[in-house]
Amino acid sequence: MECSRPWERLHKNRHKLWDISSQCQETISNRRHQMTLLGKCCQQIGSSPKNAALPCGQNIPKMKYSTVTAQQKKPDWNRAVSDAEKIVGYPTSYLTLRSLFSDEMSNIALHMRKLVGSSHPLLKTAKRLIYNGRNNMQTRGLIVLLISKAAGHLDPNELEQDKPAGVSHNQRSLAEITEMIHTAHLIHKGVVNLSPAVFSDGTTLQDMEFGNKIAILSGDYLLANACTGLASLRNTHVVELVSTAISDFMEAEFIGEFDTQGNPMPTADFDINFWEEKNFKAAGSLMAKSCKAAVLLAGHGEELQERSFEFGCKIALAWQSNN
Amino acid sequence: NDELRVCPCRGGGPRSSPSGHHHQVRSLHEPGRQPDESDQTDPASLTQDDLSNMFSDINKRLRSIDELQEISKYYFDGQGKAVRPVITVLMSRAINSHLHNDHRLLQSQQQVAKVAEMIHTASLVHDDVIDAADTRRGKPSVNFLYGQRKAVMAGDYILSVASTMLAQIRNEEVVVVLAQVLADLVQGEFMQLGSKENENERFAHYLKKTFKKTASLIAYSCKAVAILSGGDESLQEVAFQYGRNIGIAFQLVDDLLDFVASSNQLGKPSAMDLKLGLATAPVLFACEKFPELNPMIMRRFHEPGDVVKAFEYVHKSDGLQQTQYLARQHCQEAIRVISSLKPSQEQKALITITDKIIHRLK
């Protein structure tokens, strides 16, 4: 049966997806939480009516977790990511880098040199982006690609050439866009509040002002690119989904209390619901909506869209509980 | 600041009755001139109701968490010039009249006007942080009141809501057209960061930057409403060229006014562009007579005395006259293209607008 293959693939990849989200130094209780979350979403995906034949829906194999130390976990992470990348046939570490090789960005790079030696957060973000490409910073795009491939395409007559490794051009574009938006958000979060009281030294204030300028422009550039990319997908529902995701994580920045530098502070009524609400908006929404959009692009119906949405949401929350 | 506040009401609450409540939105800087109710082609009076509906809609869409809502709605109090929505609405009605003999505004076209204004405002919010501006439209800027971080987030939020509204029009072509504006706005800012070594390249660079930063939004909004009305490519081009020429003329006049004291202003003209290190049309024209401006341009007027000297040179040269002449030419071109539409009230109003732009100089 053609339609059961995508689910088989997802079933096989489940371990890789598990590996990805389990790479962290965390307390056992959080890992239990993760396991339950991931187990639930696999169960949901596995129990789709399309593949009643698969065993995945009935039993969640016991996830063995060991108390392996942080150092031993690192190679697993990289292997998990590279295996996943082979499945989708795309080196996702370069997803955002491609947009970096443009006139505007080389302009920015020139200006960034002036920031070297200052303590503007933008430098740290830029370094992470360029030198740590294989880390989890690019994993959102990878998840979008994986779920695109797992969901498969409805029309079996569509030429295989159009879909190298089972993922359409539009879906790849969407994965890139997701990464761009996430990066833009990180960059904008690095903007620093400039009250003279904090930066009394003239030169530091100038550095910070300049750093802010570059941060705003580069974030805006990535967002604008994401928007033109979205427009070219020729699907206004996808544009709507992703735009509302951006609204969500902007709103998240205003939930709760903050210090003068915009760092979040715990409040008196902090509880698990507050955490979930805030983090759904901050992290879950983009992932969830991108996953939903990815299967929407392949023409799948509401049910699969909803499941992808939930999958993206749970995996993002699982991630976030590790941070 | 000669921004006249005709209406004492502030804030963006929904208006109970657009016609009963005389909220007169000024379409352009017109010190002392009230929109003439009896003038059938007055842009402001023709679009008055549409605009007040628009602003109340925008404020409804920006409902959110307390502080974010406060910040996002801050500039949508109807006190801005609202040039872009006026032009968009007039163009919509003019094209609808031309194509269908029906000058009613489509819901989708009104949505484009709202989206355009939101994109413009979002870019203003970011620009103010970049330029470290303390005031905007006669009141403290958002970054001054809430800090840089929140200003940037609020700008992004406004943009995301605008983008959602754009998608909800359900027209893929329109989404492509307006998304291009976003890319142009950012590119325009980047172009401003860099400067060209070659004097010959400089003017072309300035015009290109002016298109991207100012004219692009107006031009593409006009094109978008033409698409929604069912216009073919040549009609879309008419709309686009009108918007483009008007936008460039508008910016040229703005750049000129930076050097000239308007009769309403107390004290000196701001010369803000020079202080920000920007070489605009008057300066670029003045270079012909005063080549000593060239090194000053390269160092972005950073040395002490540069701003004052450059200011003097501009006034001693014919830079201002040349700028005015160029603005007039663009207005003529705008009139020429829009005249290819069937005559209507709105079409005449669009012509009146070109007149108003030039008259800002008096």
XYZ file of C-alpha atoms in Angstrom:
685
model
C 0.000 0.000 0.000
C 1.489 3.292 -1.098
C -0.023 5.348 1.659
C 1.377 3.331 4.505
C 4.971 3.976 3.480
C 5.141 7.519 4.777
C 3.970 6.298 8.152
C 6.539 3.539 8.160
C 9.178 6.096 7.528
C 7.957 8.267 10.353
C 7.840 5.231 12.566
C 11.463 4.469 11.746
C 12.467 8.086 12.131
C 10.739 8.305 15.440
C 13.910 7.230 17.149
C 15.925 9.889 15.387
C 13.357 12.496 16.324
C 13.516 11.184 19.843
C 17.293 11.381 19.820
C 17.181 14.947 18.664
C 14.886 16.091 21.378
C 16.619 14.085 24.041
C 20.011 15.620 23.600
C 20.326 17.795 26.603
C 21.636 17.871 30.120
C 18.493 17.583 32.168
C 16.899 16.193 35.230
C 15.142 12.863 35.016
C 11.734 14.399 35.652
C 12.040 16.566 32.563
C 13.062 13.601 30.476
C 10.025 11.724 31.698
C 7.957 14.685 30.666
C 9.566 14.629 27.251
C 9.021 10.933 26.859
C 5.373 11.238 27.630
C 4.989 14.119 25.213
C 6.829 12.393 22.424
C 5.148 9.103 23.133
C 1.802 10.813 22.875
C 2.522 12.372 19.530
C 3.875 9.187 18.063
C 0.779 7.467 19.271
C -1.362 10.068 17.588
C 0.484 9.851 14.319
C 0.681 6.097 14.448
C -2.995 5.647 15.090
C -4.071 7.406 11.915
C -6.854 5.462 10.182
C -4.670 5.288 7.068
C -2.438 2.655 8.562
C -4.460 0.406 10.744
C -1.990 -2.278 9.739
C 0.969 -0.739 11.547
C 1.942 -1.849 14.980
C 3.033 1.635 15.938
C -0.436 2.616 16.981
C -0.774 -0.108 19.558
C 2.421 -0.146 21.517
C 4.871 2.558 22.298
C 8.123 0.640 22.640
C 9.726 1.276 25.969
C 12.084 4.151 25.570
C 15.242 3.264 27.338
C 17.024 6.210 28.674
C 20.351 5.982 30.303
C 22.200 8.283 32.563
C 24.779 8.896 29.903
C 26.800 11.987 30.568
C 26.741 15.124 28.475
C 29.974 14.381 26.637
C 28.863 10.973 25.511
C 25.582 12.388 24.228
C 27.198 14.862 21.818
C 28.204 12.422 19.063
C 24.693 10.918 19.182
C 23.189 14.293 18.530
C 25.321 14.964 15.505
C 24.692 11.515 14.125
C 20.978 11.854 14.675
C 20.941 15.134 12.814
C 23.088 13.886 9.958
C 21.001 10.732 9.596
C 17.876 12.852 9.515
C 19.440 15.126 6.944
C 20.225 12.167 4.723
C 16.599 11.172 4.851
C 15.479 14.515 3.538
C 18.483 14.919 1.276
C 19.343 18.402 2.402
C 22.122 19.846 4.510
C 19.961 21.953 6.752
C 22.948 23.523 8.415
C 23.013 25.761 5.391
C 19.358 26.739 5.486
C 19.862 30.193 6.848
C 23.389 30.554 5.595
C 22.151 30.741 2.014
C 20.298 33.929 2.675
C 23.400 35.252 4.374
C 25.368 35.226 1.131
C 23.794 38.307 -0.366
C 24.799 41.905 -0.918
C 22.916 43.145 2.081
C 24.424 40.603 4.386
C 27.989 41.228 3.259
C 27.261 44.888 3.888
C 26.211 43.924 7.384
C 29.279 41.766 7.885
C 31.437 44.787 7.097
C 29.622 46.870 9.655
C 29.728 44.085 12.189
C 33.487 44.388 12.318
C 33.023 47.630 14.202
C 31.190 45.704 16.873
C 34.058 43.350 17.606
C 35.242 44.000 21.125
C 31.904 45.400 22.262
C 29.488 43.425 24.354
C 26.478 43.709 22.086
C 24.426 40.486 22.065
C 24.326 40.490 18.289
C 27.924 39.313 18.107
C 27.155 36.205 20.095
C 24.145 35.374 17.947
C 26.131 35.881 14.748
C 28.947 33.672 15.959
C 26.583 30.890 16.917
C 24.896 31.117 13.566
C 28.019 30.932 11.487
C 30.267 28.661 13.483
C 27.795 26.310 15.074
C 25.708 25.544 12.022
C 25.347 21.914 12.928
C 23.763 22.552 16.270
C 20.141 22.706 17.178
C 19.762 26.156 15.735
C 18.853 24.673 12.364
C 16.670 21.863 13.624
C 13.333 23.550 13.099
C 13.817 23.416 9.367
C 14.853 19.803 9.639
C 11.656 18.926 11.496
C 9.593 20.645 8.807
C 11.364 18.619 6.129
C 10.957 15.382 8.036
C 7.288 15.865 8.551
C 6.836 16.848 4.901
C 8.448 13.622 3.856
C 6.570 11.595 6.434
C 3.211 12.923 5.338
C 3.924 12.195 1.705
C 1.969 13.535 -1.198
C -1.604 12.845 -2.158
C -1.130 12.698 -5.889
C 0.903 9.603 -6.797
C 1.162 10.785 -10.387
C 3.285 13.797 -9.578
C 6.750 13.453 -10.997
C 9.304 12.152 -8.570
C 11.870 14.573 -10.019
C 9.931 17.452 -8.566
C 10.367 16.018 -5.158
C 13.930 14.965 -4.431
C 13.832 12.808 -1.321
C 10.074 13.110 -1.219
C 9.924 16.749 -0.292
C 8.549 19.343 -2.709
C 10.278 22.596 -3.579
C 7.603 24.545 -1.750
C 8.084 22.495 1.383
C 11.817 23.078 1.292
C 11.162 26.754 0.894
C 8.902 26.618 3.922
C 11.622 24.932 5.968
C 14.030 27.689 4.998
C 11.452 30.322 5.833
C 10.850 28.808 9.260
C 14.539 28.976 10.039
C 14.788 32.535 8.747
C 11.943 33.689 10.937
C 13.393 31.999 13.972
C 16.782 33.574 13.336
C 15.239 36.991 12.754
C 13.484 36.693 16.079
C 16.701 35.750 17.874
C 18.454 38.708 16.324
C 15.704 41.136 17.266
C 15.697 39.786 20.791
C 19.317 40.892 20.964
C 18.355 44.554 20.735
C 19.534 46.298 23.872
C 17.679 48.914 25.886
C 19.733 52.070 25.960
C 19.126 54.075 29.045
C 21.962 56.497 29.760
C 22.012 55.252 33.318
C 23.149 51.811 32.224
C 25.617 52.915 29.575
C 27.122 56.040 30.994
C 30.331 55.662 29.056
C 30.025 57.536 25.747
C 31.792 54.990 23.586
C 29.892 52.012 24.954
C 26.612 53.780 24.283
C 27.700 54.384 20.717
C 28.667 50.729 20.292
C 25.339 49.589 21.636
C 23.417 52.017 19.436
C 25.307 50.782 16.435
C 24.801 47.167 17.421
C 21.085 47.803 17.762
C 20.981 49.375 14.338
C 22.618 46.338 12.760
C 20.434 43.956 14.744
C 17.239 45.663 13.646
C 18.291 45.840 10.005
C 19.465 42.261 9.744
C 16.366 40.976 11.520
C 14.181 43.043 9.214
C 16.067 41.759 6.210
C 15.457 38.150 7.195
C 11.797 38.839 7.930
C 11.324 40.588 4.591
C 12.961 37.656 2.811
C 10.712 35.281 4.702
C 7.673 37.285 3.590
C 8.618 37.339 -0.077
C 9.376 33.639 0.195
C 5.965 33.006 1.724
C 4.288 35.061 -0.981
C 5.932 33.002 -3.691
C 4.389 29.816 -2.250
C 1.137 31.120 -3.720
C -0.913 29.899 -0.824
C -2.573 32.558 1.292
C -3.507 30.095 4.024
C 0.142 29.327 4.603
C 0.937 33.051 4.678
C -1.797 33.542 7.245
C -0.599 30.644 9.401
C 2.990 31.776 9.514
C 2.091 35.450 10.055
C -0.039 34.559 13.057
C 2.888 32.533 14.402
C 5.028 35.656 14.255
C 2.317 37.625 16.078
C 2.289 34.890 18.696
C 5.910 35.065 19.572
C 5.825 38.837 19.663
C 2.969 38.618 22.111
C 4.939 36.132 24.169
C 7.578 38.778 24.695
C 5.011 40.816 26.560
C 3.578 38.070 28.774
C 4.845 38.203 32.313
C 7.236 40.576 33.962
C 10.616 41.798 32.864
C 13.579 43.694 34.191
C 14.960 46.857 32.596
C 16.935 44.854 30.085
C 13.917 42.841 29.028
C 14.960 39.640 30.778
C 11.987 37.653 32.032
C 11.441 37.451 35.781
C 9.359 34.925 37.707
C 6.003 36.208 38.887
C 3.953 35.326 41.919
C 1.361 33.354 39.950
C 3.833 31.353 37.886
C 2.502 27.866 37.267
C 2.524 25.166 34.623
C -0.391 26.710 32.724
C 1.362 30.058 32.563
C 4.522 28.323 31.376
C 2.657 26.393 28.721
C 0.763 29.401 27.480
C 3.810 31.573 27.270
C 5.965 28.929 25.692
C 3.366 27.825 23.243
C 3.364 31.364 21.961
C 7.090 31.844 22.212
C 8.315 28.576 20.783
C 5.511 26.180 20.028
C 3.466 28.317 17.713
C 6.048 28.696 14.965
C 6.934 25.009 14.988
C 3.314 23.885 15.154
C 2.109 26.160 12.406
C 5.066 25.382 10.148
C 4.366 21.671 10.470
C 0.722 22.282 9.710
C 1.637 24.462 6.729
C 4.030 21.817 5.410
C 1.315 19.185 5.119
C -1.170 21.787 3.906
C 1.160 22.496 0.987
C 0.943 18.845 -0.007
C -2.808 19.131 -0.090
C -3.596 17.073 2.976
C -6.877 17.491 4.805
C -7.761 18.989 8.147
C -7.150 15.896 10.222
C -3.556 15.474 9.157
C -3.014 19.206 9.446
C -4.212 19.118 13.036
C -1.978 16.189 13.902
C 1.056 17.880 12.383
C 0.166 20.983 14.326
C 0.069 19.064 17.563
C 3.280 17.257 16.756
C 5.105 20.515 16.127
C 3.671 21.992 19.273
C 4.634 19.092 21.501
C 8.118 18.791 20.153
C 8.736 22.488 20.611
C 7.466 22.392 24.169
C 9.638 19.347 24.828
C 12.625 21.290 23.572
C 11.723 24.318 25.561
C 11.418 22.365 28.775
C 15.068 21.535 28.319
C 16.233 25.073 27.947
C 5.897 71.260 14.131
C 3.023 72.343 11.980
C 0.860 69.280 12.348
C -2.568 70.744 12.982
C -4.834 68.780 15.254
C -8.329 69.584 14.121
C -10.062 66.979 16.198
C -9.651 67.014 19.975
C -10.435 63.337 20.295
C -7.481 61.016 20.768
C -7.088 57.356 20.584
C -8.402 54.660 18.384
C -11.631 53.513 19.853
C -14.324 52.474 17.368
C -16.261 55.413 16.162
C -19.990 55.154 16.589
C -20.919 56.963 13.420
C -18.340 57.991 10.863
C -20.375 60.779 9.371
C -21.799 62.101 12.631
C -18.384 62.522 14.173
C -16.339 65.157 12.400
C -12.926 63.634 12.551
C -11.083 65.550 9.922
C -7.992 63.729 8.930
C -5.457 65.967 7.317
C -4.309 64.414 4.106
C -1.187 66.514 3.663
C 0.626 69.276 5.452
C -1.703 72.153 4.816
C -1.188 74.804 7.448
C -4.259 76.934 7.714
C -6.226 75.147 5.014
C -9.301 73.219 6.043
C -10.507 70.446 3.730
C -13.042 72.191 1.577
C -16.363 70.409 1.961
C -17.771 72.035 -1.122
C -14.795 71.188 -3.310
C -15.793 68.059 -5.174
C -12.266 67.014 -5.869
C -10.714 67.624 -2.499
C -8.815 64.469 -1.552
C -9.392 64.824 2.162
C -13.130 65.255 2.042
C -13.583 62.524 -0.562
C -11.841 60.002 1.647
C -12.811 61.218 5.082
C -15.288 58.476 5.950
C -13.196 55.712 4.448
C -10.234 56.768 6.514
C -12.008 56.987 9.817
C -13.435 53.500 9.236
C -9.985 52.300 8.389
C -8.359 53.526 11.552
C -11.025 52.096 13.758
C -10.609 48.729 11.985
C -6.854 48.800 12.418
C -7.205 49.472 16.106
C -9.569 46.534 16.460
C -7.067 44.210 14.807
C -4.273 45.321 17.100
C -6.078 44.139 20.233
C -3.647 42.170 22.296
C -1.842 42.020 25.609
C -2.038 45.359 27.433
C 1.323 46.897 26.830
C 1.742 45.500 23.332
C -1.669 46.848 22.413
C -0.818 50.229 23.853
C 2.410 50.482 21.921
C 1.018 49.154 18.646
C -1.937 51.517 18.618
C 0.149 54.515 19.597
C 0.586 55.846 16.083
C -2.839 54.894 14.773
C -4.670 57.800 16.304
C -5.445 59.413 12.969
C -3.012 62.237 13.581
C -0.590 61.273 10.891
C -0.653 62.656 7.384
C -2.356 59.493 6.107
C -1.184 60.270 2.574
C -0.873 56.640 1.643
C -4.384 55.539 2.559
C -5.828 58.624 0.842
C -4.000 57.840 -2.373
C -4.844 54.136 -2.173
C -8.539 54.812 -1.632
C -8.717 57.435 -4.375
C -6.889 55.170 -6.805
C -9.257 52.312 -5.960
C -12.327 54.403 -6.635
C -10.850 55.982 -9.769
C -10.045 52.579 -11.218
C -13.392 51.130 -10.208
C -15.072 54.059 -11.985
C -12.886 53.575 -15.024
C -13.466 49.842 -15.337
C -16.965 49.362 -14.002
C -18.551 52.827 -13.850
C -18.950 52.195 -10.159
C -16.847 54.163 -7.752
C -17.657 52.141 -4.658
C -14.713 50.918 -2.663
C -14.232 47.163 -2.481
C -13.679 45.601 0.915
C -10.462 44.071 -0.367
C -9.198 47.440 -1.562
C -9.891 48.998 1.792
C -7.957 46.134 3.336
C -4.973 46.987 1.117
C -5.103 50.570 2.333
C -5.057 49.374 5.928
C -2.210 46.949 5.284
C -0.210 49.686 3.558
C -0.612 52.066 6.455
C 0.369 49.381 8.937
C 3.474 48.452 6.986
C 4.389 52.130 6.848
C 3.884 52.578 10.581
C 5.851 49.454 11.441
C 8.747 50.778 9.400
C 8.502 54.146 11.145
C 8.722 52.449 14.526
C 11.908 50.642 13.503
C 13.322 53.741 11.797
C 12.928 55.753 14.971
C 14.951 53.219 16.925
C 17.612 53.158 14.221
C 17.800 56.953 14.067
C 17.486 57.292 17.849
C 14.610 59.747 17.322
C 12.990 61.061 20.466
C 9.870 62.459 18.876
C 7.583 61.572 16.028
C 4.534 63.501 14.814
C 4.810 65.940 17.656
C 4.818 63.425 20.467
C 7.458 61.270 22.185
C 8.512 58.314 20.053
C 7.724 54.734 21.029
C 11.373 53.887 21.669
C 11.690 56.934 23.884
C 8.708 55.896 25.995
C 9.104 52.117 26.141
C 12.716 51.413 25.293
C 14.325 49.990 22.198
C 13.478 46.315 22.720
C 9.754 46.767 23.056
C 9.682 49.206 20.168
C 11.310 46.648 17.887
C 8.941 43.895 19.050
C 5.912 46.124 18.593
C 7.060 47.000 15.076
C 7.356 43.300 14.252
C 3.940 42.677 15.765
C 2.264 45.361 13.650
C 3.944 43.896 10.603
C 2.757 40.382 11.407
C -0.832 41.541 11.863
C -0.620 43.446 8.567
C 0.709 40.321 6.910
C -2.161 38.243 8.332
C -4.677 40.777 7.033
C -2.964 40.729 3.667
C -3.300 36.954 3.456
C -6.978 37.191 4.366
C -7.691 39.108 1.175
C -7.126 35.683 -0.443
C -5.416 37.024 -3.537
C -1.990 35.525 -4.153
C -0.920 38.187 -6.635
C -1.642 40.978 -4.173
C 0.362 39.160 -1.482
C 3.345 38.918 -3.836
C 3.077 42.593 -4.763
C 2.908 43.886 -1.198
C 5.543 41.476 0.119
C 7.893 43.115 -2.353
C 7.369 46.379 -0.479
C 8.807 44.872 2.675
C 11.908 43.769 0.828
C 12.233 47.211 -0.762
C 11.893 49.031 2.549
C 14.735 47.076 4.090
C 16.884 47.375 1.007
C 16.294 51.132 1.041
C 17.565 51.308 4.615
C 20.643 49.321 3.654
C 21.301 51.588 0.718
C 21.268 54.464 3.142
C 23.936 52.797 5.260
C 26.376 52.648 2.381
C 27.548 55.419 0.096
C 28.834 55.449 -3.438
C 32.380 56.563 -4.203
C 31.583 57.719 -7.705
C 29.751 61.044 -7.952
C 27.976 59.973 -11.106
C 26.598 56.905 -9.402
C 25.440 58.882 -6.424
C 22.357 60.439 -7.908
C 21.163 57.172 -9.407
C 21.784 55.549 -6.028
C 19.767 58.282 -4.310
C 16.819 57.892 -6.695
C 16.847 54.122 -6.318
C 16.946 54.454 -2.547
C 14.128 56.981 -2.659
C 12.015 54.600 -4.671
C 12.611 51.758 -2.249
C 12.106 53.708 0.933
C 9.183 55.906 -0.035
C 7.679 55.367 -3.455
C 7.613 51.579 -3.409
C 4.820 51.311 -0.860
C 2.614 53.822 -2.642
C 3.323 52.382 -6.093
C 2.641 48.787 -5.109
C -0.483 49.669 -3.125
C -1.844 51.372 -6.215
C -0.955 48.361 -8.307
C -2.589 46.024 -5.786
C -5.935 47.828 -5.837
C -5.822 47.857 -9.644
C -5.377 44.074 -9.570
C -8.311 43.702 -7.175
C -10.523 45.776 -9.435
C -9.773 43.343 -12.257
C -7.454 45.647 -14.157
C -5.195 44.210 -16.851
C -1.449 44.685 -16.937
C -1.514 48.044 -18.665
C -3.972 49.428 -16.129
C -1.878 48.037 -13.289
C 1.081 49.818 -14.844
C -0.845 53.121 -14.922
C -1.608 52.777 -11.231
C 1.954 51.746 -10.437
C 3.514 54.637 -12.350
C 1.231 57.154 -10.711
C 2.180 55.851 -7.269
C 5.844 55.724 -8.141
C 6.041 59.269 -9.458
C 3.960 60.702 -6.653
C 6.119 58.909 -4.112
C 9.352 60.215 -5.542
C 7.958 63.756 -5.816
C 6.806 63.543 -2.220
C 10.246 62.514 -1.006
C 12.008 65.182 -3.074
C 9.832 67.849 -1.511
C 10.477 66.398 1.938
C 14.201 66.534 1.305
C 13.894 70.096 0.117
C 11.828 71.197 3.102
C 14.582 69.961 5.380
C 16.605 72.937 4.161
C 13.847 75.518 4.121
C 12.040 77.193 6.980
C 8.323 76.770 6.441
C 6.249 79.780 7.396
C 4.655 77.884 10.246
C 7.822 76.799 11.921
C 9.394 78.832 14.685
C 13.148 78.857 14.389
C 15.488 77.200 11.951
C 14.831 74.360 9.555
C 15.951 71.065 11.020
C 18.648 70.036 8.498
C 17.999 66.603 9.993
C 19.230 64.718 6.946
C 22.637 66.386 7.077
C 22.890 65.640 10.753
C 22.117 62.012 10.057
C 24.864 61.987 7.457
C 22.520 61.726 4.488
C 23.179 63.450 1.178
C 19.814 64.196 -0.373
C 18.855 65.775 -3.711
C 19.592 69.427 -2.805
C 23.101 68.494 -1.661
C 23.750 66.268 -4.651
C 22.703 69.045 -7.023
C 24.800 71.573 -5.111
C 27.895 69.432 -5.708
C 27.976 70.633 -9.287
C 28.763 74.163 -8.170
C 30.634 73.267 -4.994
C 32.776 70.161 -5.486
C 34.116 70.689 -1.983
C 30.918 69.014 -0.868
C 32.172 65.689 -2.190
C 34.597 64.797 0.603
C 31.990 65.963 3.106
C 29.491 63.577 1.587
C 32.001 60.721 1.778
C 32.562 61.315 5.472
C 28.833 61.792 6.025
C 29.221 65.320 7.395
C 30.869 63.988 10.510
C 33.518 66.627 11.008
C 32.663 69.675 13.076
C 31.357 72.478 10.898
C 30.436 70.139 8.039
C 26.698 70.423 8.577
C 26.760 74.221 8.708
C 29.006 74.541 5.665
C 27.007 72.062 3.611
C 23.833 73.920 4.528
C 25.345 77.173 3.311
C 26.558 75.659 0.063
C 23.140 74.253 -0.704
C 21.552 77.664 -0.284
C 24.238 79.378 -2.340
C 23.817 76.941 -5.195
C 20.725 76.223 -7.276
C 20.298 72.842 -5.557
C 16.915 73.750 -4.112
C 15.554 75.010 -7.420
C 16.747 71.914 -9.234
C 15.119 69.704 -6.633
C 11.859 71.568 -6.986
C 12.055 71.277 -10.765
C 12.608 67.531 -10.547
C 9.661 67.164 -8.174
C 7.481 69.069 -10.619
C 8.563 66.784 -13.438
C 7.551 63.716 -11.491
C 4.206 65.308 -10.697
C 3.673 66.050 -14.388
C 4.396 62.438 -15.196
C 1.925 61.298 -12.547
C -0.731 63.569 -14.022
C 0.044 62.296 -17.496
C -0.472 58.646 -16.612
C -3.555 59.159 -14.486
C -5.178 61.177 -17.263
C -5.491 58.000 -19.251
C -8.292 56.965 -16.899
C -11.889 57.952 -17.510
C -12.630 61.235 -15.784
C -14.117 60.915 -12.316
C -14.135 62.830 -9.043
C -11.448 60.594 -7.667
C -9.282 60.859 -10.736
C -9.404 64.636 -10.460
C -8.606 64.380 -6.762
C -5.501 62.380 -7.633
C -4.445 65.235 -9.876
C -5.159 67.718 -7.092
C -2.786 65.757 -4.880
C 0.134 66.450 -7.176
C -0.722 70.114 -6.854
C -0.764 69.914 -3.085
C 2.623 68.252 -3.035
C 4.234 71.076 -4.974
C 2.441 73.669 -2.877
C 3.922 72.356 0.322
C 6.875 74.406 -0.756
C 5.111 77.738 -0.484
